[in-house]
Short mmCIF file of C-alpha atoms in Angstrom, two decimals:
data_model
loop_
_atom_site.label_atom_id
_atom_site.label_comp_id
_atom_site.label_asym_id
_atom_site.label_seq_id
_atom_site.Cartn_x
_atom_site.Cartn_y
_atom_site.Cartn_z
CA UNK A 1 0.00 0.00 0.00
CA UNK A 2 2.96 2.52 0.66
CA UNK A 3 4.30 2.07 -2.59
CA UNK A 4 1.56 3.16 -4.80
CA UNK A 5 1.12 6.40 -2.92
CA UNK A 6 4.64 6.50 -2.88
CA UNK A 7 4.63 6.56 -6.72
CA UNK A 8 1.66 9.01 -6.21
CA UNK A 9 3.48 11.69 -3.94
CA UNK A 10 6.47 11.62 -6.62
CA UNK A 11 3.96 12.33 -9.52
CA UNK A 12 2.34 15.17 -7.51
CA UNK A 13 6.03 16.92 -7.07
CA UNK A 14 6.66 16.09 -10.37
CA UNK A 15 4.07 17.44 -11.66
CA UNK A 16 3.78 20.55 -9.15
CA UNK A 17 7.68 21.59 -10.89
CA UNK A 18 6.01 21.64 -14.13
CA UNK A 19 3.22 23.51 -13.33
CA UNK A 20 5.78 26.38 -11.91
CA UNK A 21 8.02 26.67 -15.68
CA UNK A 22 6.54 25.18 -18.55
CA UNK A 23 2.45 25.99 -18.93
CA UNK A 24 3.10 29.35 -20.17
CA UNK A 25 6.05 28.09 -22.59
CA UNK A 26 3.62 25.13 -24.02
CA UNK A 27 0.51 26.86 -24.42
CA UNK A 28 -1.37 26.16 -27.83
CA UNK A 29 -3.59 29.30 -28.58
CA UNK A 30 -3.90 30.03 -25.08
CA UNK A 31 -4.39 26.90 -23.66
CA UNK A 32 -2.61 26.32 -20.93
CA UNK A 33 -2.17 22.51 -19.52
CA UNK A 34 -2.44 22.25 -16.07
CA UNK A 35 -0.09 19.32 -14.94
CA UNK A 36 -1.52 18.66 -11.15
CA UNK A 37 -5.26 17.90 -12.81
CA UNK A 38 -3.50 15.90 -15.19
CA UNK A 39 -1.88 14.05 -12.52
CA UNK A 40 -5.19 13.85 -10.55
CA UNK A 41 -6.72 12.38 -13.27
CA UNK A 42 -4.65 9.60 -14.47
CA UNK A 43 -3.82 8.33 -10.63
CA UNK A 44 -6.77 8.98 -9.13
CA UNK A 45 -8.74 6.58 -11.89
CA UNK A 46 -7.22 3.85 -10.28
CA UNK A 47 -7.49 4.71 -6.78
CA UNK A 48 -10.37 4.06 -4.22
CA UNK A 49 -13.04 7.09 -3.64
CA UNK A 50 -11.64 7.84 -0.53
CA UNK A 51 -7.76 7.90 -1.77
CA UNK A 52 -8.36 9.93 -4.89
CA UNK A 53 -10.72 12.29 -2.77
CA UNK A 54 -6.69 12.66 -0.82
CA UNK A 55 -4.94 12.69 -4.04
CA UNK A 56 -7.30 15.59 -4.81
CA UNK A 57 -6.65 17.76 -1.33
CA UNK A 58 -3.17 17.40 -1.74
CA UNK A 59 -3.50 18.67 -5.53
CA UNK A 60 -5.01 21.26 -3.64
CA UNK A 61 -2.74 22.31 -1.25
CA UNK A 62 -0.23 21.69 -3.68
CA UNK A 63 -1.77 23.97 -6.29
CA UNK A 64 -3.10 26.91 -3.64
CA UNK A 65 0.51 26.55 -2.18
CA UNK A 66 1.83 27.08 -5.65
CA UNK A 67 -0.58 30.12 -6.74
CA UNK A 68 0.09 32.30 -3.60
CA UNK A 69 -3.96 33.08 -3.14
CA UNK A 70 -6.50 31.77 -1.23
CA UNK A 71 -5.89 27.97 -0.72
CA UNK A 72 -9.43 27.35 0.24
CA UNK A 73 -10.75 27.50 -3.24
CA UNK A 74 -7.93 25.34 -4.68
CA UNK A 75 -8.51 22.76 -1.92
CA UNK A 76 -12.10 22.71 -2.26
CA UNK A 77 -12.07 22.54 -6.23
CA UNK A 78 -9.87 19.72 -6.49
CA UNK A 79 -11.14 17.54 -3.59
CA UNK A 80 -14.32 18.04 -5.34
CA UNK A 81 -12.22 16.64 -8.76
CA UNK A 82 -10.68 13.88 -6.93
CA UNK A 83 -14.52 13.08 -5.65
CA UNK A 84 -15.35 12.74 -9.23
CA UNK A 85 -12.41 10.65 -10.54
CA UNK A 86 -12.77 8.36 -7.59
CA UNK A 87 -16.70 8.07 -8.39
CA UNK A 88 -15.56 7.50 -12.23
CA UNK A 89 -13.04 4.93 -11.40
CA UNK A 90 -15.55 2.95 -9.52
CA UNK A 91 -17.58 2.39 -12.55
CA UNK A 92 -16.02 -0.77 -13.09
CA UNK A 93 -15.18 0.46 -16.57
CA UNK A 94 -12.52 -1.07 -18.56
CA UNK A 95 -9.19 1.17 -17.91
CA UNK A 96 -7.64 2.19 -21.34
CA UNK A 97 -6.26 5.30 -22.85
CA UNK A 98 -9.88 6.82 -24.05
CA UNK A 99 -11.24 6.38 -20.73
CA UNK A 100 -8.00 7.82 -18.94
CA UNK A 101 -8.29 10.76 -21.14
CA UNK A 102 -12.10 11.23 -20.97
CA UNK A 103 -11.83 11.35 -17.23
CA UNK A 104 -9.20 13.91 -17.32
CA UNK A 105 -11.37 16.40 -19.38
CA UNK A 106 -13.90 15.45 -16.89
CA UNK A 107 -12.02 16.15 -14.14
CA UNK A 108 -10.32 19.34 -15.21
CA UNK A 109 -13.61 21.06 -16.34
CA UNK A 110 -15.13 19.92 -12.67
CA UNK A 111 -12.11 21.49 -11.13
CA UNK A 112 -12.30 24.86 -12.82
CA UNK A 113 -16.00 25.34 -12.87
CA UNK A 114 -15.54 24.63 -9.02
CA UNK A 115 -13.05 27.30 -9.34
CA UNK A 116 -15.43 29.96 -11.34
CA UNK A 117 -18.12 29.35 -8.83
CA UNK A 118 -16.14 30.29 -5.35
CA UNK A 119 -14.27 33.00 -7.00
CA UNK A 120 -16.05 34.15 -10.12
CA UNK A 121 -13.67 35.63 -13.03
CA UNK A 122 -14.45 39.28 -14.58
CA UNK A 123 -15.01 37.88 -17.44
CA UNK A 124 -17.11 34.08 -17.77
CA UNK A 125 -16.92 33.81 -21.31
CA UNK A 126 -12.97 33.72 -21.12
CA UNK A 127 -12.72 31.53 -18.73
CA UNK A 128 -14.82 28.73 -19.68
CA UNK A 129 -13.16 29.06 -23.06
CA UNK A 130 -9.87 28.63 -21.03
CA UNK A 131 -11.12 25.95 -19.11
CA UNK A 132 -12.35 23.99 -21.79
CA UNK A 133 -8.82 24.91 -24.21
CA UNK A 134 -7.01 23.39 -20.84
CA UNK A 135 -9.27 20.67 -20.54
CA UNK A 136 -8.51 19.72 -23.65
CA UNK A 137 -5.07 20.02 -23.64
CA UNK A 138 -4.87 17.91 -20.45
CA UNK A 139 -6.82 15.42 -22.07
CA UNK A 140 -4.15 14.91 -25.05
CA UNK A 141 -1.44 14.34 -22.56
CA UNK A 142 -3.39 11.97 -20.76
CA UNK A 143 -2.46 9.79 -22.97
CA UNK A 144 1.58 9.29 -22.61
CA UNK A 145 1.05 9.74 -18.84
CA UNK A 146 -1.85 7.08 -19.22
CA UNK A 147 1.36 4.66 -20.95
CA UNK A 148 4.15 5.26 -18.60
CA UNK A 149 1.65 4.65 -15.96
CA UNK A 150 1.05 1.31 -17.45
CA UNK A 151 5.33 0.82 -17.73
CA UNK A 152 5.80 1.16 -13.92
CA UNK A 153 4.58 -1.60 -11.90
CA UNK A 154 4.09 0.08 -8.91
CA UNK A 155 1.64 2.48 -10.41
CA UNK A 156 -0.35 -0.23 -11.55
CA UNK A 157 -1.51 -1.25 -8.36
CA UNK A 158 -3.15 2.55 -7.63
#
């Protein structure tokens, strides 16, 4: 049991240092990946409700920590996305790269419209077309996270 979330915490860093440099230097017509939803996603598919509801408070901390605003609304948005990939990994649905990235654009929109609602933008139509470019992008690179997640056999047991 220590090793998956092991593998987990290492992800979460991981992905934490990309989310500091590189979403601004890899955006595609504005949208901007964000790497800790990815890696909320893709883990927290395989996890139980009740780890990938953790997974998703400690994307939350992780993210609020990383912002510099209020943490509350990053905690609450993605404990409410790790809610939702734990209830979509519980589906008993067969695991595969579709799903995986299905579930990510899932799971990003959730997270950002969670987001919107707590602390709503100036403008709504710019963010939801942000949220949906990100969601998006997230979604496309679901897919090689979705295969080197399949390569370590730790991570298979999440």
């Amino acid at each position: 049991m220590a090793r998956p979330w092991l593998v987990a915490v290492v992800c979460l860093w991981l992905a934490a240092g990309c989310q500091q440099g590189l979403p601004d230097r890899i955006a595609v017509m504005g949208a901007r990946p964000d790497f800790l939803l990815l890696a909320l996603g893709v883990l927290g598919l395989r996890m139980r409700r009740t780890d990938a509801l953790l997974l998703g408070f400690l994307c939350g901390l992780i993210q609020g920590g990383l912002s510099g605003s209020q943490m509350t609304i990053y905690v609450f948005s993605r404990t409410v996305a790790g809610l939702v990939v734990g209830w979509l990994g519980s589906l008993e649905v067969e695991s595969h790269a579709v799903v995986t990235c299905a579930a990510v654009v899932v799971v990003t929109i959730v997270a950002q419209l969670s987001v919107m609602f707590m602390a709503p933008p100036a403008s709504i139509t710019a963010y939801l077309l942000a949220t949906i470019g990100s969601a998006m992008y997230n979604g496309v690179l679901a897919v090689p996270f979705y295969a080197l997640q399949n390569k370590l056999p730790e991570a298979r047991g999440l």
